[in-house]
Every structure is written in structure tokens, then in C-alpha cells.
mmCIF file of C-alpha atoms in Angstrom:
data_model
loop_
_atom_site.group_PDB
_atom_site.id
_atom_site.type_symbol
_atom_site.label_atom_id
_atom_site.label_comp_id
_atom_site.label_asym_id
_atom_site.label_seq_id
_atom_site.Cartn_x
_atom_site.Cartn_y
_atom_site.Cartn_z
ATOM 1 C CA UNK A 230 0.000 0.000 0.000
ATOM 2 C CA UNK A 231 1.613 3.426 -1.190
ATOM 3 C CA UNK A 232 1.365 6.353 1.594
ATOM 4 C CA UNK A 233 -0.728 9.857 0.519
ATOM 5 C CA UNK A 234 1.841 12.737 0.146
ATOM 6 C CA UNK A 235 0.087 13.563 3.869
ATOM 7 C CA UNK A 236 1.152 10.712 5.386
ATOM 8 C CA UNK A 237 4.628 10.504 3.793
ATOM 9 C CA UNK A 238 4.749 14.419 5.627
ATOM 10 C CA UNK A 239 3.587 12.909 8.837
ATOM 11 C CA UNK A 240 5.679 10.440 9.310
ATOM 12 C CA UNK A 241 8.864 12.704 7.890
ATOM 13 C CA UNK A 242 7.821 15.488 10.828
ATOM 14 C CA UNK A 243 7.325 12.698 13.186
ATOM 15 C CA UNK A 244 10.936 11.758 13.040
ATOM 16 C CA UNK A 245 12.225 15.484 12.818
ATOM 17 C CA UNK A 246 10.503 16.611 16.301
ATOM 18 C CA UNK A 247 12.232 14.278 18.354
ATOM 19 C CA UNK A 248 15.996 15.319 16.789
ATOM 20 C CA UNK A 249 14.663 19.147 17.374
ATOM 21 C CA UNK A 250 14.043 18.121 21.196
ATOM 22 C CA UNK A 251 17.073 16.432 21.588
ATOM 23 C CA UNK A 252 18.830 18.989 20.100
ATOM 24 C CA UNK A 253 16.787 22.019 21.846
ATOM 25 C CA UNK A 254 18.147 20.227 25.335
ATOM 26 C CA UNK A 255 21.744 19.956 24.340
ATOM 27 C CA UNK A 256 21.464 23.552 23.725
ATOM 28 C CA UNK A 257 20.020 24.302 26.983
ATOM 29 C CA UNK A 258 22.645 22.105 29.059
ATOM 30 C CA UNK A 259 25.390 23.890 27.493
ATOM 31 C CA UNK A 260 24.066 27.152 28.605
ATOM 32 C CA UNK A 261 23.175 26.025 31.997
ATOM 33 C CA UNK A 262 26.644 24.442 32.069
ATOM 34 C CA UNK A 263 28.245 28.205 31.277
ATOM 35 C CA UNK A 264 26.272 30.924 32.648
ATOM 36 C CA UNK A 265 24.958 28.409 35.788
ATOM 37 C CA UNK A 266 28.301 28.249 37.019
ATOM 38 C CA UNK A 267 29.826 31.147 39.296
ATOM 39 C CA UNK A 268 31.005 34.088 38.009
ATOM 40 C CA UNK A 269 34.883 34.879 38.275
ATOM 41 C CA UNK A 270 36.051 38.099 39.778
ATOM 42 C CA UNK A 271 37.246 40.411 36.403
ATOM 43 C CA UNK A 272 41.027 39.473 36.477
ATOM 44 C CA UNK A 273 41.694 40.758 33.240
ATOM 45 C CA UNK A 274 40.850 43.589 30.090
ATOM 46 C CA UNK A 275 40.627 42.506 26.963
ATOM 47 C CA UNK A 276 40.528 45.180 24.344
ATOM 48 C CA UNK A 277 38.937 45.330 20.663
ATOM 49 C CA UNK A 278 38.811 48.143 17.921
ATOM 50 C CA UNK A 279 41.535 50.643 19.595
ATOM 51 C CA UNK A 280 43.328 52.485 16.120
ATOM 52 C CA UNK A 281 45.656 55.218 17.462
ATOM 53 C CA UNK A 282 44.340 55.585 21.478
ATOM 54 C CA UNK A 283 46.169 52.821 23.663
ATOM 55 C CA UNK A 284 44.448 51.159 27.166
ATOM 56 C CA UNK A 285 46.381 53.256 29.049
ATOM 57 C CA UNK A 286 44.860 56.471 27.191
ATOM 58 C CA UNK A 287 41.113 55.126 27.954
ATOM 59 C CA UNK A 288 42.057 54.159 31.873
ATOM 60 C CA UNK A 289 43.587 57.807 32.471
ATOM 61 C CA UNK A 290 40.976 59.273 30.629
ATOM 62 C CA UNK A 291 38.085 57.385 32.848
ATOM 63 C CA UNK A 292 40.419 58.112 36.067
ATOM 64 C CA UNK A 293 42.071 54.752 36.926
ATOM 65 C CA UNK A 294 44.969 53.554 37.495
ATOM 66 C CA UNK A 295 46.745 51.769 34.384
ATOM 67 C CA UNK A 296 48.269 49.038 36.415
ATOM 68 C CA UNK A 297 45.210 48.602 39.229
ATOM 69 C CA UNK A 298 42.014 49.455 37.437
ATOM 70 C CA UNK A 299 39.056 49.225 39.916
ATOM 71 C CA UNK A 300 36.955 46.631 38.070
ATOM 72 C CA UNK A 301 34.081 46.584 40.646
ATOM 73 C CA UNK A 302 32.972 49.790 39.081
ATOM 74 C CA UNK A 303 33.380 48.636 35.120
ATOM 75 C CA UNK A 304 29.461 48.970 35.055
ATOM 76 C CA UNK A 305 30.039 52.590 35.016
ATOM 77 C CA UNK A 306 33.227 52.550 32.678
ATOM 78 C CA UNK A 307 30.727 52.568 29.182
ATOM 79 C CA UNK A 308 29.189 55.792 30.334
ATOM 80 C CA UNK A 309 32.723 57.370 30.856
ATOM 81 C CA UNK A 310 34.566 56.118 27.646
ATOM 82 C CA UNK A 311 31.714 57.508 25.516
ATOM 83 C CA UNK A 312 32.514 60.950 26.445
ATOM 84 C CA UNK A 313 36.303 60.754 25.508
ATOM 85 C CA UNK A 314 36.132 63.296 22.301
ATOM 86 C CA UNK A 315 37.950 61.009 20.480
ATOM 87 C CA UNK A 316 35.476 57.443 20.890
ATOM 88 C CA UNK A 317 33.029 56.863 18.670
ATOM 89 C CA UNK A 318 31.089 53.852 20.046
ATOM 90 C CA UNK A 319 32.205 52.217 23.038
ATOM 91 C CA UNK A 320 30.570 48.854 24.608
ATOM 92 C CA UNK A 321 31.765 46.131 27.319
ATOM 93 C CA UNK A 322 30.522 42.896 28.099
ATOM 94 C CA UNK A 323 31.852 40.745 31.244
ATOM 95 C CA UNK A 324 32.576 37.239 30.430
ATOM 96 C CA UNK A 325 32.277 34.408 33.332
ATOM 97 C CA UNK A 326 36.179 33.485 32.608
ATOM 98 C CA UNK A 327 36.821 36.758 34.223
ATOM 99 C CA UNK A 328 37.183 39.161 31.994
ATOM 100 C CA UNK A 329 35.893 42.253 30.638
ATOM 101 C CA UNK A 330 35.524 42.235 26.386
ATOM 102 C CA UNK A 331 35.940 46.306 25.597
ATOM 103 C CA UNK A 332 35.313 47.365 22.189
ATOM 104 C CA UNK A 333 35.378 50.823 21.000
ATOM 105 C CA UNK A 334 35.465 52.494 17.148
ATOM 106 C CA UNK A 335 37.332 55.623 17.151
ATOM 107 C CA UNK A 336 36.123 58.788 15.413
ATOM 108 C CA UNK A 337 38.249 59.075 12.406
ATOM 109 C CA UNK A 338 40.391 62.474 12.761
ATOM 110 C CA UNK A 339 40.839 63.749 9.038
ATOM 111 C CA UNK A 340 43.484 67.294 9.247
ATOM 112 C CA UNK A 341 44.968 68.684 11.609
ATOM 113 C CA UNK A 342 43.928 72.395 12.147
ATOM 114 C CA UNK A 343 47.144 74.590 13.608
ATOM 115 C CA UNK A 344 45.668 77.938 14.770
ATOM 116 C CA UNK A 345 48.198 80.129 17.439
ATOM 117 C CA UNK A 346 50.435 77.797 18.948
ATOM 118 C CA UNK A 347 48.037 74.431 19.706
ATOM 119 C CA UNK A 348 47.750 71.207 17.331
ATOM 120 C CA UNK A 349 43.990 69.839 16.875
ATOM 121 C CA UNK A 350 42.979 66.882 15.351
ATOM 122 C CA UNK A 351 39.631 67.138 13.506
ATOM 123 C CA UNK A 352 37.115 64.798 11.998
ATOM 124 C CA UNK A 353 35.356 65.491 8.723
ATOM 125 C CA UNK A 354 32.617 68.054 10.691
ATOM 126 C CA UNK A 355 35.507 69.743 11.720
ATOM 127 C CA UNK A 356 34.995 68.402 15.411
ATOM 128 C CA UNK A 357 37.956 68.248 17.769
ATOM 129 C CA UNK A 358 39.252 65.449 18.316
ATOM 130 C CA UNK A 359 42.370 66.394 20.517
ATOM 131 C CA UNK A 360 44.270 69.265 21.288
ATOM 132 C CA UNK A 361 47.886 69.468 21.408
ATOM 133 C CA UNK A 362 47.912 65.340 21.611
ATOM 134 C CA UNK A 363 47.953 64.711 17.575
ATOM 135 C CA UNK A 364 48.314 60.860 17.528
ATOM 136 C CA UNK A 365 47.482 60.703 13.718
ATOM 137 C CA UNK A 366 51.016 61.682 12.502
ATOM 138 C CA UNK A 367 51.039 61.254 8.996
ATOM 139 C CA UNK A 368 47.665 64.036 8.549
ATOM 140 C CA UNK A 369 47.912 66.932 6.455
ATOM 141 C CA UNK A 370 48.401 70.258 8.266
ATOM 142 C CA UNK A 371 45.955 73.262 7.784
ATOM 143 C CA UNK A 372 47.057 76.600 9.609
ATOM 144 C CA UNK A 373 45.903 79.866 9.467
ATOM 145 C CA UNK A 374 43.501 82.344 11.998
ATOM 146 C CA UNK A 375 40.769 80.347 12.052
ATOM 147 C CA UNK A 376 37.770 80.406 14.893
ATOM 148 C CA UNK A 377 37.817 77.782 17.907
ATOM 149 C CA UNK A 378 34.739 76.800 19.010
ATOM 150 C CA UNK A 379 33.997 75.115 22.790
ATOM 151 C CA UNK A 380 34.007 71.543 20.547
ATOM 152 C CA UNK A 381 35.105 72.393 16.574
ATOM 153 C CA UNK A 382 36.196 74.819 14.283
ATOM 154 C CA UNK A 383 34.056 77.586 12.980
ATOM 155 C CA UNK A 384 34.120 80.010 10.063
ATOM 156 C CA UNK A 385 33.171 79.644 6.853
ATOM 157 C CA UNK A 386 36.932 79.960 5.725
ATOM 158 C CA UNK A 387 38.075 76.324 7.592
ATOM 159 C CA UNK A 388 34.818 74.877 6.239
ATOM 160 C CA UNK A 389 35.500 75.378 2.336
ATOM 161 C CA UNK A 390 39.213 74.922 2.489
ATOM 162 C CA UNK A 391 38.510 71.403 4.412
ATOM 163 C CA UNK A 392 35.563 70.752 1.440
ATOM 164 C CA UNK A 393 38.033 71.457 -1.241
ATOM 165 C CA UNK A 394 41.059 69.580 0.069
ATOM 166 C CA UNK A 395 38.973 66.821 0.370
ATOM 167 C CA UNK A 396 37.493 66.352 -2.934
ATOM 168 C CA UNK A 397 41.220 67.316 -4.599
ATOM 169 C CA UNK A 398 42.445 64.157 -2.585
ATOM 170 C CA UNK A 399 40.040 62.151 -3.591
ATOM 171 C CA UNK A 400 40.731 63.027 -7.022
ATOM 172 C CA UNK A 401 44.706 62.981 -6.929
ATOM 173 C CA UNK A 402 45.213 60.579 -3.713
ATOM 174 C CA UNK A 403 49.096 60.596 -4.418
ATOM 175 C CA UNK A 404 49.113 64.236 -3.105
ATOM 176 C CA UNK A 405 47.808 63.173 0.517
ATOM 177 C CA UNK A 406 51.620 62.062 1.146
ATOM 178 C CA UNK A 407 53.594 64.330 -0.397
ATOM 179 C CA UNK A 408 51.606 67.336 1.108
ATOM 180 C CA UNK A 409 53.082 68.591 4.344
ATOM 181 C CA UNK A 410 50.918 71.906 5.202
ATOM 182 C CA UNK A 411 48.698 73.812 4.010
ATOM 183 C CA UNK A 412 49.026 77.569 5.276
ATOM 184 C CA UNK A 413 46.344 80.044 4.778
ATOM 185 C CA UNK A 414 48.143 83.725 4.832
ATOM 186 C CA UNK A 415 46.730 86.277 6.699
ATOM 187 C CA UNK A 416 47.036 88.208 3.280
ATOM 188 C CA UNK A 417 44.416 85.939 1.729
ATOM 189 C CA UNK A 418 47.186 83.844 -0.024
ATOM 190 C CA UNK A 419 48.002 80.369 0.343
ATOM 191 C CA UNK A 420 51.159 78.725 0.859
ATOM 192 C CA UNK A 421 51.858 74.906 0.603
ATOM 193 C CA UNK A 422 54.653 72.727 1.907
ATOM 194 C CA UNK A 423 55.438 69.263 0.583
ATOM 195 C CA UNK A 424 57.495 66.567 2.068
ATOM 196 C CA UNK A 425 57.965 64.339 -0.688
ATOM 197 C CA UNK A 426 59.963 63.575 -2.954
ATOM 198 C CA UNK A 427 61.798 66.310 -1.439
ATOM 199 C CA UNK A 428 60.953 69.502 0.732
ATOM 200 C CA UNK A 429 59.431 72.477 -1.653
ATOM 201 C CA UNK A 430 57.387 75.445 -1.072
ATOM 202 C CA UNK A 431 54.325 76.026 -3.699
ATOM 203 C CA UNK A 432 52.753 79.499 -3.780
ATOM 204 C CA UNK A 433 48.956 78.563 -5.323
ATOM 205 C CA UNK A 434 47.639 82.495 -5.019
ATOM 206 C CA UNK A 435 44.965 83.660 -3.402
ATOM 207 C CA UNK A 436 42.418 80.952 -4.214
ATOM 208 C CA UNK A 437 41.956 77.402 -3.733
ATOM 209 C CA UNK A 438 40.425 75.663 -6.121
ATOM 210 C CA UNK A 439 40.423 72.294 -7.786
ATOM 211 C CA UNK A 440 42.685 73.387 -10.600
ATOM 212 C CA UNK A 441 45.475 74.508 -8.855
ATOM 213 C CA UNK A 442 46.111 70.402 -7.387
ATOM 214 C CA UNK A 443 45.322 69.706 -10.917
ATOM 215 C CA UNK A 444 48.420 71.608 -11.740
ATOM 216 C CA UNK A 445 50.596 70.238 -8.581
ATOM 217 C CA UNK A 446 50.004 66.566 -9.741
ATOM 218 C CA UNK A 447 51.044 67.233 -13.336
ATOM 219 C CA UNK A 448 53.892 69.629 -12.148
ATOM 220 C CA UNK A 449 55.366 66.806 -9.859
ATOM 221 C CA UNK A 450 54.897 64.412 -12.586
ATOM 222 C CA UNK A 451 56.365 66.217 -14.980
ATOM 223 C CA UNK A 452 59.910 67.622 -12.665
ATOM 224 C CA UNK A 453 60.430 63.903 -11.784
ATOM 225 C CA UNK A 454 60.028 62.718 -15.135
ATOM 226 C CA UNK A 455 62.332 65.115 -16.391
ATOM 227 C CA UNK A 456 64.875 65.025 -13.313
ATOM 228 C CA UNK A 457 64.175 68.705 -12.284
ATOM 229 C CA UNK A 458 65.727 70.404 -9.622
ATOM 230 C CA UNK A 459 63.938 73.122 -7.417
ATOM 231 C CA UNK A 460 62.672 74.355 -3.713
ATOM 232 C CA UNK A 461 59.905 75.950 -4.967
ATOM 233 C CA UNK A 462 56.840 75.975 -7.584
ATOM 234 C CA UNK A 463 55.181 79.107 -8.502
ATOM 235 C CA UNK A 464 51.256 77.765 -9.710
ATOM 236 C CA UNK A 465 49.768 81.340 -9.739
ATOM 237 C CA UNK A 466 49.951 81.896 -13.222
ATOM 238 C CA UNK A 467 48.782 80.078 -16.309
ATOM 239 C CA UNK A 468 52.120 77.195 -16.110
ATOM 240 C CA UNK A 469 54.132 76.475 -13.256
ATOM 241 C CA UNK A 470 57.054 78.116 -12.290
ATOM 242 C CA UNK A 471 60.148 76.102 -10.830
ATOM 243 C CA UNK A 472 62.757 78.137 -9.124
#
């Protein structure tokens, strides 16, 4: 006698619900088995997702000791770490071995602004992300008198030169490590330093505009194709100038 289709699903379920149960308990015995047993006292951190900030930057920061953190109070550590200006996302878990998982995602600092005599590292809202504590040393420098507000830059000035330098590099990415600084003159003229291939001062004029890196990637191309010698390239008129 053949089975219906029905039947044949009957019987097939019928032999699936007891593997599901046996599996389902497994399941629950090993969970029992690890969060049933005691807890261990935190004996160690374990750290995730740090890029340029180090443990011992996050304990000061929070106000404990790097070699004797008070883990009795890590409940209150997330809250803490979240308002370092530099963190991002910040979130800890305690694991029954004994110890606590941290994992944080740092803000992503893009220039760094010089204005007076202090260093700050900004993201791409302009936001600070440190003062006079750059820890992003290979960054492009931007200086010039620009406005310092309580938690980023201001002024309309800082806001287009940032927009422009960041669609040039994204256009001519070679230029993001041969550029030094970036200086804008109290004048109205900017200056630019580059580090590489060699140290050389570039006078672009008075405005800053996509052409002018046009012109610095060709010019570069074209001195070390050519083997030319100079300290300084003059883009403010219609070709470049080496001197």
C-alpha cells in the first residue's frame, strides 16, 4: 500500500521533532553548564577596535589607574569612555572566565587644524578630536587664523578649504603624502609645503580651487620625469614656475 503525500509528511515530521528536542536540550545544558556556574572576579581587560588611542589612554581618561584598574565599578566605565572626544562607540561585556571584552570604534580624525600655537585633530565636521595630543602623525596640516569653538572649528573659511582639500584628494590621492601643510596667509594667499619627494614650497595664489592640485600633480609628474631640480613651484599663473 503506497502512503498519501500527507502521510509521507507525517511520518517525515514525526521523526524530525524528536531530533529538534534532543537537540533544543543539548542547547540548553550547554548554557546552563556556562552561565549556571559562578562568576569569576574580572582578572583581566581585553581590548577590541583601539586604532591610534592605547588602554592606558582610555584608563587615564576614565580616572584609573593603568596598572590597578578598579573593576568593581566597570558597570560605570561605558558611560565614561563615551565621552572621551575622540570614541566613537564604546561597549563592554563581562565574560564568566573573568574578563571584561571592551570594544570601541574611534572617530576618524581627518586634518589637523594649527591655529596660534596648539595642534587639533579634527574629523570630517571639523569636530575636535584632541588638542595638542595629535596621535594621527602622517595628517595633512591646515594653519591659518581660524575660529575655535567650545568643541570644533568655525568660520566659513576652515569649512571650504577642508571641502576642497577633500574632494582634490580624492581626485589625486598621491598628493595626501607628499603634502606637508597647508598655510592660509593672513594676506588671503596660500602657501603649501610638501614633504615628498623632497621639501618644496608652492605658492597657489589667493584661491583654492580644484585646478590649482590639478596643476601640482602634473607639475610633480612632470619635474620627476624630467629630473628637475627646485625648492619651490610658482602655480599662480597660467604654467608652473620652478625656481
Amino acid at each position: 500500500m503506497v502512503d498519501t503525500p500527507q502521510e509521507i509528511k507525517e511520518k517525515r515530521f514525526g521523526r524530525v521533532v524528536p531530533i529538534l528536542l534532543v537537540l533544543s536540550g543539548l542547547l540548553a545544558l550547554g548554557l546552563l553548564f556556562r552561565w549556571g556556574r559562578p562568576v569569576k572576579p574580572v582578572e583581566r581587560l581585553q581590548w577590541e577596535g583601539l586604532q591610534y588611542l592605547s588602554p592606558p589612554d582610555v584608563l587615564a581618561f576614565i580616572g584609573e589607574e593603568v596598572g590597578s584598574p578598579n573593576t568593581y565599578e566597570w558597570k560605570d566605565w561605558e558611560k565614561k569612555i563615551s565621552n572621551h572626544p575622540r570614541i566613537k562607540k564604546v561597549r563592554i561585556t563581562r565574560d564568566p572566565d573573568g574578563f571584561l571584552l571592551i570594544q570601541i570604534e574611534e572617530k576618524v580624525a581627518e586634518f589637523v587644524i594649527h591655529v596660534g600655537s596648539s595642534l587639533y585633530e579634527v574629523d570630517e565636521t571639523l569636530e575636535i578630536l584632541s588638542k595638542d595630543a595629535v596621535l594621527n602623525t602622517h595628517l595633512i596640516v591646515i594653519s591659518g587664523p581660524f575660529s575655535i569653538g567650545e568643541q570644533k572649528l568655525e568660520g566659513r573659511q576652515i569649512f571650504d578649504i577642508t571641502k576642497e582639500m577633500r574632494y582634490a584628494l580624492s581626485l589625486y590621492p598621491a598628493l595626501s603624502t607628499r603634502i606637508s601643510e597647508l598655510v592660509a596667509e593672513r594676506d588671503g594667499n596660500y602657501t603649501m609645503y610638501l614633504k615628498s619627494p623632497k621639501p618644496m614650497k608652492v605658492f597657489l595664489g589667493d584661491k583654492l580651487e580644484l585646478n590649482l592640485f590639478r596643476k601640482l600633480y602634473a607639475s610633480l609628474a612632470y619635474m620627476e620625469a624630467e629630473s628637475i631640480k627646485a625648492v619651490s613651484i610658482d602655480l599662480r599663473g597660467e604654467d608652473a614656475v620652478y625656481h
